[in-house]
Tab-separated table of C-alpha atoms and ligand atoms in Angstrom:
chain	number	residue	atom	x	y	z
A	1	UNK	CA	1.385	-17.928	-13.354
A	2	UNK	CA	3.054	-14.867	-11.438
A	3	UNK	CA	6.678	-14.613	-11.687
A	4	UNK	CA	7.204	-12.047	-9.234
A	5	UNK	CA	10.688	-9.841	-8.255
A	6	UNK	CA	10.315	-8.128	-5.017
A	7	UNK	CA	12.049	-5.275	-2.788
A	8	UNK	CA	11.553	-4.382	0.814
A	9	UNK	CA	13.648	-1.289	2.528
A	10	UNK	CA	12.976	0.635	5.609
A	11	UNK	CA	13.854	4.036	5.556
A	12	UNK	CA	17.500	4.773	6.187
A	13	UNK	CA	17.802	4.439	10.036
A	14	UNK	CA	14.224	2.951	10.564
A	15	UNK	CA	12.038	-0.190	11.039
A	16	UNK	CA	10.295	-1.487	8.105
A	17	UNK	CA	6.576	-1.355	8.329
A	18	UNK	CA	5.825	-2.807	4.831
A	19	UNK	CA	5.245	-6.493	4.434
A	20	UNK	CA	5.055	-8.392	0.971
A	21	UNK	CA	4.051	-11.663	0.332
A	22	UNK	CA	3.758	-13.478	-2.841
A	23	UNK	CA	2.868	-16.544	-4.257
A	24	UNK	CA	2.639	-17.889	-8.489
A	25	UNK	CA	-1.249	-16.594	-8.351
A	26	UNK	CA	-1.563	-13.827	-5.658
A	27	UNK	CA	0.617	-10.858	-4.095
A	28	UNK	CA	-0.133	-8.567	-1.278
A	29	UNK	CA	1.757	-5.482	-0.133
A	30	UNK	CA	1.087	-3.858	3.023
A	31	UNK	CA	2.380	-0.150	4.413
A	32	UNK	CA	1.827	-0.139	8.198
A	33	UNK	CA	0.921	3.448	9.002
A	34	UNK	CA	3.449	5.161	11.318
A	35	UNK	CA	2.422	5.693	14.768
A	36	UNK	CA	1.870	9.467	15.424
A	37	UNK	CA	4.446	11.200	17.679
A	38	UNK	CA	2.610	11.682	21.140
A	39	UNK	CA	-0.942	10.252	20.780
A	40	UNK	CA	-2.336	6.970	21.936
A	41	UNK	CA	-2.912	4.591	19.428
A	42	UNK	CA	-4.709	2.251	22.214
A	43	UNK	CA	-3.015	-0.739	21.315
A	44	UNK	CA	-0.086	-2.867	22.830
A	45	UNK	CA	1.040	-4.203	19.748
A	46	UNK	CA	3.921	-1.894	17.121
A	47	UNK	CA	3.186	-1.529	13.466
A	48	UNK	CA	4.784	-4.433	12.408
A	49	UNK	CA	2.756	-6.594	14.646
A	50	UNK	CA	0.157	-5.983	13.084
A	51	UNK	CA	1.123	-5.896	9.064
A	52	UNK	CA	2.076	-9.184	10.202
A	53	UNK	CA	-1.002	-10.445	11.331
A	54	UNK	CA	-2.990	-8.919	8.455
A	55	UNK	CA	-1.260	-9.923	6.138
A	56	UNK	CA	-0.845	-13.604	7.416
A	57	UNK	CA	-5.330	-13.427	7.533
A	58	UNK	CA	-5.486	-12.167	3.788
A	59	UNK	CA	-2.997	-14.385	2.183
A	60	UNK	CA	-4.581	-17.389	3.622
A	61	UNK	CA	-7.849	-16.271	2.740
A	62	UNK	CA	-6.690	-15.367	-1.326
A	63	UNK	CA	-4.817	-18.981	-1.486
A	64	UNK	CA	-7.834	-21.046	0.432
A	65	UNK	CA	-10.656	-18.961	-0.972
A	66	UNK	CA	-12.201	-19.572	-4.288
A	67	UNK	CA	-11.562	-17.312	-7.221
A	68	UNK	CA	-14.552	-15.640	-7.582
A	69	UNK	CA	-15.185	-14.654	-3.471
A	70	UNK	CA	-14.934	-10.995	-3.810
A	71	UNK	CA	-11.344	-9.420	-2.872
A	72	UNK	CA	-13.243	-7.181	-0.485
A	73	UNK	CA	-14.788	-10.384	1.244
A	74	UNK	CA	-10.982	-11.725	1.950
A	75	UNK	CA	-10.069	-7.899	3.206
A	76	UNK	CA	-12.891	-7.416	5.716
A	77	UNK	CA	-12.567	-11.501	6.536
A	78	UNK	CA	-9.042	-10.528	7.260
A	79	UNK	CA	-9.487	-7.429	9.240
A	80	UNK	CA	-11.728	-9.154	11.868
A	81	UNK	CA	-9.295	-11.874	12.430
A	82	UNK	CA	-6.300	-9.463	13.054
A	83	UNK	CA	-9.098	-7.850	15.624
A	84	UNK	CA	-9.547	-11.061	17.358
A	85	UNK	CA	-5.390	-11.035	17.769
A	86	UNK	CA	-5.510	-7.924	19.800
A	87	UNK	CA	-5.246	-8.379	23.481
A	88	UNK	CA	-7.631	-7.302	25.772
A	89	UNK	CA	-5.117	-4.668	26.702
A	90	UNK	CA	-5.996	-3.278	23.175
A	91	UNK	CA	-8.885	-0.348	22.625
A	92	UNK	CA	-9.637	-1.099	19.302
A	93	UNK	CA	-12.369	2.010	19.398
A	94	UNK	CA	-9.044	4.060	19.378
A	95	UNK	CA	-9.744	5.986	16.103
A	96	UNK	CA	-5.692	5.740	15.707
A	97	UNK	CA	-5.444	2.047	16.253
A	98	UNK	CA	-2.539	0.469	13.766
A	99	UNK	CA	-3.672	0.530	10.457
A	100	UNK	CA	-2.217	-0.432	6.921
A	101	UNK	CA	-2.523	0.243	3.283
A	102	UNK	CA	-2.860	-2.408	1.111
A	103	UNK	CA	-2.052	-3.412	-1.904
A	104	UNK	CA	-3.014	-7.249	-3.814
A	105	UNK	CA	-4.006	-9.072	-6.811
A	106	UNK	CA	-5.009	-12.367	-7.484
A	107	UNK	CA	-4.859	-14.179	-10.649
A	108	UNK	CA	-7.311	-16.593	-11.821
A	109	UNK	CA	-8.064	-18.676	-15.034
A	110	UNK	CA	-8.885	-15.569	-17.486
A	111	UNK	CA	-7.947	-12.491	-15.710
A	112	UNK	CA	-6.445	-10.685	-12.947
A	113	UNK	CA	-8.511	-9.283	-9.940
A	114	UNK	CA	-6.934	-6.362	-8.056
A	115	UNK	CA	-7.431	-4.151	-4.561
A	116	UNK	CA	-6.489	-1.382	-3.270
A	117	UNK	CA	-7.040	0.328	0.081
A	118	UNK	CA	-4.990	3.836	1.340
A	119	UNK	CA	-2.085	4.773	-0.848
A	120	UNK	CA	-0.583	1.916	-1.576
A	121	UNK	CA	-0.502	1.284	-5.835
A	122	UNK	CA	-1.651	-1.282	-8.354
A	123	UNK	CA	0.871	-0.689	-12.258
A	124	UNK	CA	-0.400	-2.534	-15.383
A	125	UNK	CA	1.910	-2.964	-18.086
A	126	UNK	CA	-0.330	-3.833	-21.077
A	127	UNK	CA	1.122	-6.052	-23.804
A	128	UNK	CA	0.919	-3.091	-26.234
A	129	UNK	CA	3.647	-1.061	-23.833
A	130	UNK	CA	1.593	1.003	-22.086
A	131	UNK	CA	1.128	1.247	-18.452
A	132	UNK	CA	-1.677	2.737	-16.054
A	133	UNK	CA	-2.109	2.672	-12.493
A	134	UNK	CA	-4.528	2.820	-9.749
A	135	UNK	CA	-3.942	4.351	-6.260
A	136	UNK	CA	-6.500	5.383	-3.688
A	137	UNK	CA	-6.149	9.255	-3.189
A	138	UNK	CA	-8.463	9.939	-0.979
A	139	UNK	CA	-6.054	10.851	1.856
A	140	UNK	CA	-4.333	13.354	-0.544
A	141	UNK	CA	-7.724	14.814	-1.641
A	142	UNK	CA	-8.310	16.145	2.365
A	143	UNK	CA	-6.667	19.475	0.776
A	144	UNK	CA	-8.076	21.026	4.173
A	145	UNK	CA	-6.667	19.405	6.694
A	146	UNK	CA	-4.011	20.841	9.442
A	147	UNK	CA	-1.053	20.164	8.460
A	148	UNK	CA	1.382	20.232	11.678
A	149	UNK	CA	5.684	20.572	11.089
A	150	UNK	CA	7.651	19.150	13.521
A	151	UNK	CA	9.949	15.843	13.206
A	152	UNK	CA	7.656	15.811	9.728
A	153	UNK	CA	5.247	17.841	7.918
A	154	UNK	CA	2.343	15.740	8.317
A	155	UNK	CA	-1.741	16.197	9.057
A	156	UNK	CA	-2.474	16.820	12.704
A	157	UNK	CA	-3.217	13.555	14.918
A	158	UNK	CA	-6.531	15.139	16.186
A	159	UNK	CA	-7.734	15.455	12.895
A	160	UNK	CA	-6.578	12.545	11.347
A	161	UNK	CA	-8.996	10.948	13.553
A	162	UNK	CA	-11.806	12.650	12.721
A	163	UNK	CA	-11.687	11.683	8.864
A	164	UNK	CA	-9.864	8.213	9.078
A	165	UNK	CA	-12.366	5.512	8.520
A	166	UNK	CA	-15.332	7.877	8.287
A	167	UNK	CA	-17.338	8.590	5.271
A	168	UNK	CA	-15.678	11.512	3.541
A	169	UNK	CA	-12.452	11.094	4.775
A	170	UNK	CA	-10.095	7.971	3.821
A	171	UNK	CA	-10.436	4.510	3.873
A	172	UNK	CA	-7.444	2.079	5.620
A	173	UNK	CA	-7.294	-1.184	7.234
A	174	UNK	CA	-7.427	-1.093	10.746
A	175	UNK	CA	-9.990	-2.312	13.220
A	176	UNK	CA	-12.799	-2.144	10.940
A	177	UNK	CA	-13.692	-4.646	8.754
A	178	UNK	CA	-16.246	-2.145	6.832
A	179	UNK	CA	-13.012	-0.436	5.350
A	180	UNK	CA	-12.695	-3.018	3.428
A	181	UNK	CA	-16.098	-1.957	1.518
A	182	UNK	CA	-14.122	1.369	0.373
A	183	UNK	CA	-11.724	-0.835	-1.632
A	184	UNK	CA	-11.331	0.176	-5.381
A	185	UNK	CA	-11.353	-3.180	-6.976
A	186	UNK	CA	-11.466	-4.395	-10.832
A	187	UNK	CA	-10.547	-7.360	-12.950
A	188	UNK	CA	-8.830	-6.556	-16.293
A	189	UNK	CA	-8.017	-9.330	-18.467
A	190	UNK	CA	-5.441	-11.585	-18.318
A	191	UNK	CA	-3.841	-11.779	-21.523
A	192	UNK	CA	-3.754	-7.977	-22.196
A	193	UNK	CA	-1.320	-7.725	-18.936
A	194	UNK	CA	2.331	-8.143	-19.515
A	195	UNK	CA	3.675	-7.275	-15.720
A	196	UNK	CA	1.664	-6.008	-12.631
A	197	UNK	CA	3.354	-3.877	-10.086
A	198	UNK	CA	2.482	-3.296	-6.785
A	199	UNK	CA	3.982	-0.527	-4.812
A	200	UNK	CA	3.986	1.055	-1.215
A	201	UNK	CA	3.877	5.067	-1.444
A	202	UNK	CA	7.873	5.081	-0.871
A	203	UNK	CA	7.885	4.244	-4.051
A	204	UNK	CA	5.206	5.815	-6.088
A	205	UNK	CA	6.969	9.181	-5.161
A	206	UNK	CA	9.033	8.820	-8.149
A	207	UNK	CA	5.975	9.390	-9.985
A	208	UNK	CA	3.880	11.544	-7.870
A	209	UNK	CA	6.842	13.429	-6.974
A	210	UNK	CA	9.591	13.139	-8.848
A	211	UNK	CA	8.529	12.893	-12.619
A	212	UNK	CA	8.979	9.643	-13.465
A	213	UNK	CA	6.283	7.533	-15.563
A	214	UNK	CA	5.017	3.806	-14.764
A	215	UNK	CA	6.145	2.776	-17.424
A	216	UNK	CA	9.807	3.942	-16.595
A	217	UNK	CA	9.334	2.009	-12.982
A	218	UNK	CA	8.732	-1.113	-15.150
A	219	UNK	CA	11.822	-0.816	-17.267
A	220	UNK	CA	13.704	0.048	-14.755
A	221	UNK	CA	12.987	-2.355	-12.627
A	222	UNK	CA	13.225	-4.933	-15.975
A	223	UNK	CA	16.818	-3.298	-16.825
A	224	UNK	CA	18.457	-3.225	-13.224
A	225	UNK	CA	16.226	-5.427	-10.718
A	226	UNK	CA	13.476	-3.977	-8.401
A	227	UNK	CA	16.409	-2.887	-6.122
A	228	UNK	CA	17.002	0.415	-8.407
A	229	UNK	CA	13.663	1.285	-7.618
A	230	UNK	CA	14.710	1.829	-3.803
A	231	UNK	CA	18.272	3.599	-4.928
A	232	UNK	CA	16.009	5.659	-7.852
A	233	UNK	CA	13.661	6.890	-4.939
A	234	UNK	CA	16.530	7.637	-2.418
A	235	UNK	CA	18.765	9.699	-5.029
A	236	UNK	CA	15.438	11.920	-5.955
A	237	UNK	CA	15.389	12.540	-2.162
A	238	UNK	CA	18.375	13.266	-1.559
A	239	UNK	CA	18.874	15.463	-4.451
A	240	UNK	CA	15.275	16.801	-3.477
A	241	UNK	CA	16.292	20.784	-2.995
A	242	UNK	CA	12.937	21.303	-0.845
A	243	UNK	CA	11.658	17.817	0.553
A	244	UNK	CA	9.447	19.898	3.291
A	245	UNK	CA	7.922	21.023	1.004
A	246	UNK	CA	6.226	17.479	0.927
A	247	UNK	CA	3.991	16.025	3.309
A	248	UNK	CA	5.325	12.988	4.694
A	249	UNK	CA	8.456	11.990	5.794
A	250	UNK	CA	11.175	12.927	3.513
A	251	UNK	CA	12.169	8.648	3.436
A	252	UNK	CA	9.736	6.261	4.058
A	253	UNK	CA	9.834	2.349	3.816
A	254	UNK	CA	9.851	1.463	-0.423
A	255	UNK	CA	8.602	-1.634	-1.747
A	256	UNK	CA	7.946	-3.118	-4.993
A	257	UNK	CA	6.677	-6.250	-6.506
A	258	UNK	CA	7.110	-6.963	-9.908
A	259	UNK	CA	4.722	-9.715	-11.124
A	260	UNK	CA	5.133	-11.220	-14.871
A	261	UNK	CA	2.343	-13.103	-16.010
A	262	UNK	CA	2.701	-15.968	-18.393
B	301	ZN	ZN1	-3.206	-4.451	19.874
């Protein structure tokens, strides 16, 4: 089974646009992606709205489905039902319609089968000590693309468009249930796993950012609760000397779920 510890936090001063939900064989984590200043998204419906739909479609479809239907199945399954929640006052052509990273595993009789769409993060720690991780980096691979400064430094809206969902560019889930194709997936087996983390990109920042390891998140997070994750990440920020240096905003929504298999 999964015994799981969990954190949600919003930024300081914002709404929280990750969702986590977790049962003793599966876990999903979601990071709704923040509206862009200015430009229509098309839809009627804020960010949470929709993590909250999504995520309602995939963790039925993990808990009903049987173990072997293909994570990617569930994702795309769940994509088209969140579609069919839209109103009609909803352009879901909108190449900015709300969107999410995601983040889940699912545990089944002789391994553990993970996904993971955007930059959201699947952590191993083996039972030797070590740990690994897998995060989709194709959004930080567009090295080319405008980056704009204003309330953030972030990639223009206009081209953001252009590469989101397209082949080349990155992958999330949205209003396209063919995303769900451009999943990394894998299985690794069961009893070489000794804790599974999944984290939302507030949190990975440690790492990506800030020098820690996975391994330290795990002990940590083992040592002090999940909840010094979230204080880890906001001391690094605020003692960040340079955080526009960064694209992104300099706080963003942290999560964390810590799963222990037995
Ligand atoms: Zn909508």
């Amino acid at each position: 089974m999964l015994e799981t510890t969990t954190v949600t936090e919003a930024a300081p001063g914002g709404v929280n646009d990750d969702l986590l939900l977790v049962s003793d064989r599966w876990a999903i984590l979601l990071d709704g992606v923040s509206r862009y200043p200015g430009a229509d998204n098309g839809c009627t419906h804020d960010v949470s709205w929709f993590v909250a739909h999504l995520g309602a479609h995939l963790g039925r479809g993990i808990a009903t489905a049987p173990s072997a239907t293909d994570m990617r199945t569930l994702l795309a399954d769940a994509i088209t039902l969140t579609m069919a929640d839209h109103g009609a006052g909803c352009d879901l052509t909108n190449p900015l319609t709300p969107a999410a990273t995601v983040a889940a595993i699912r545990l089944s009789a002789d391994r553990i089968d993970w996904l993971v769409l955007g930059d959201a993060t699947v952590s191993w720690l083996s039972s030797d000590g070590t740990a690994d991780a897998v995060t989709d980096d194709r959004l930080e691979q567009l090295k080319g693309g405008p980056v704009v400064v204003a309330d953030v430094r972030r990639y223009d809206s206009a081209y953001v468009a252009s590469v989101r969902n397209k082949p080349g560019g990155f992958w999330v889930a949205a209003a396209d249930p063919n995303a769900a194709a451009e999943a990394l997936t894998g299985s690794v087996q069961r009893d070489r796993v000794a804790k599974v983390g999944l984290y939302s990109d507030g949190i990975t920042r440690l790492v990506e950012r800030y020098g820690r390891t996975w391994r330290e998140l795990f002990d940590l997070a083992e040592a002090e609760g999940p909840r010094a994750l979230v204080d880890a990440v906001r001391a690094a920020e605020k003692a960040d000397p340079d955080p526009s240096r960064w694209r992104g905003k300099p706080h963003d929504d942290a999560t964390a779920v810590i799963a222990r298999c037995s």
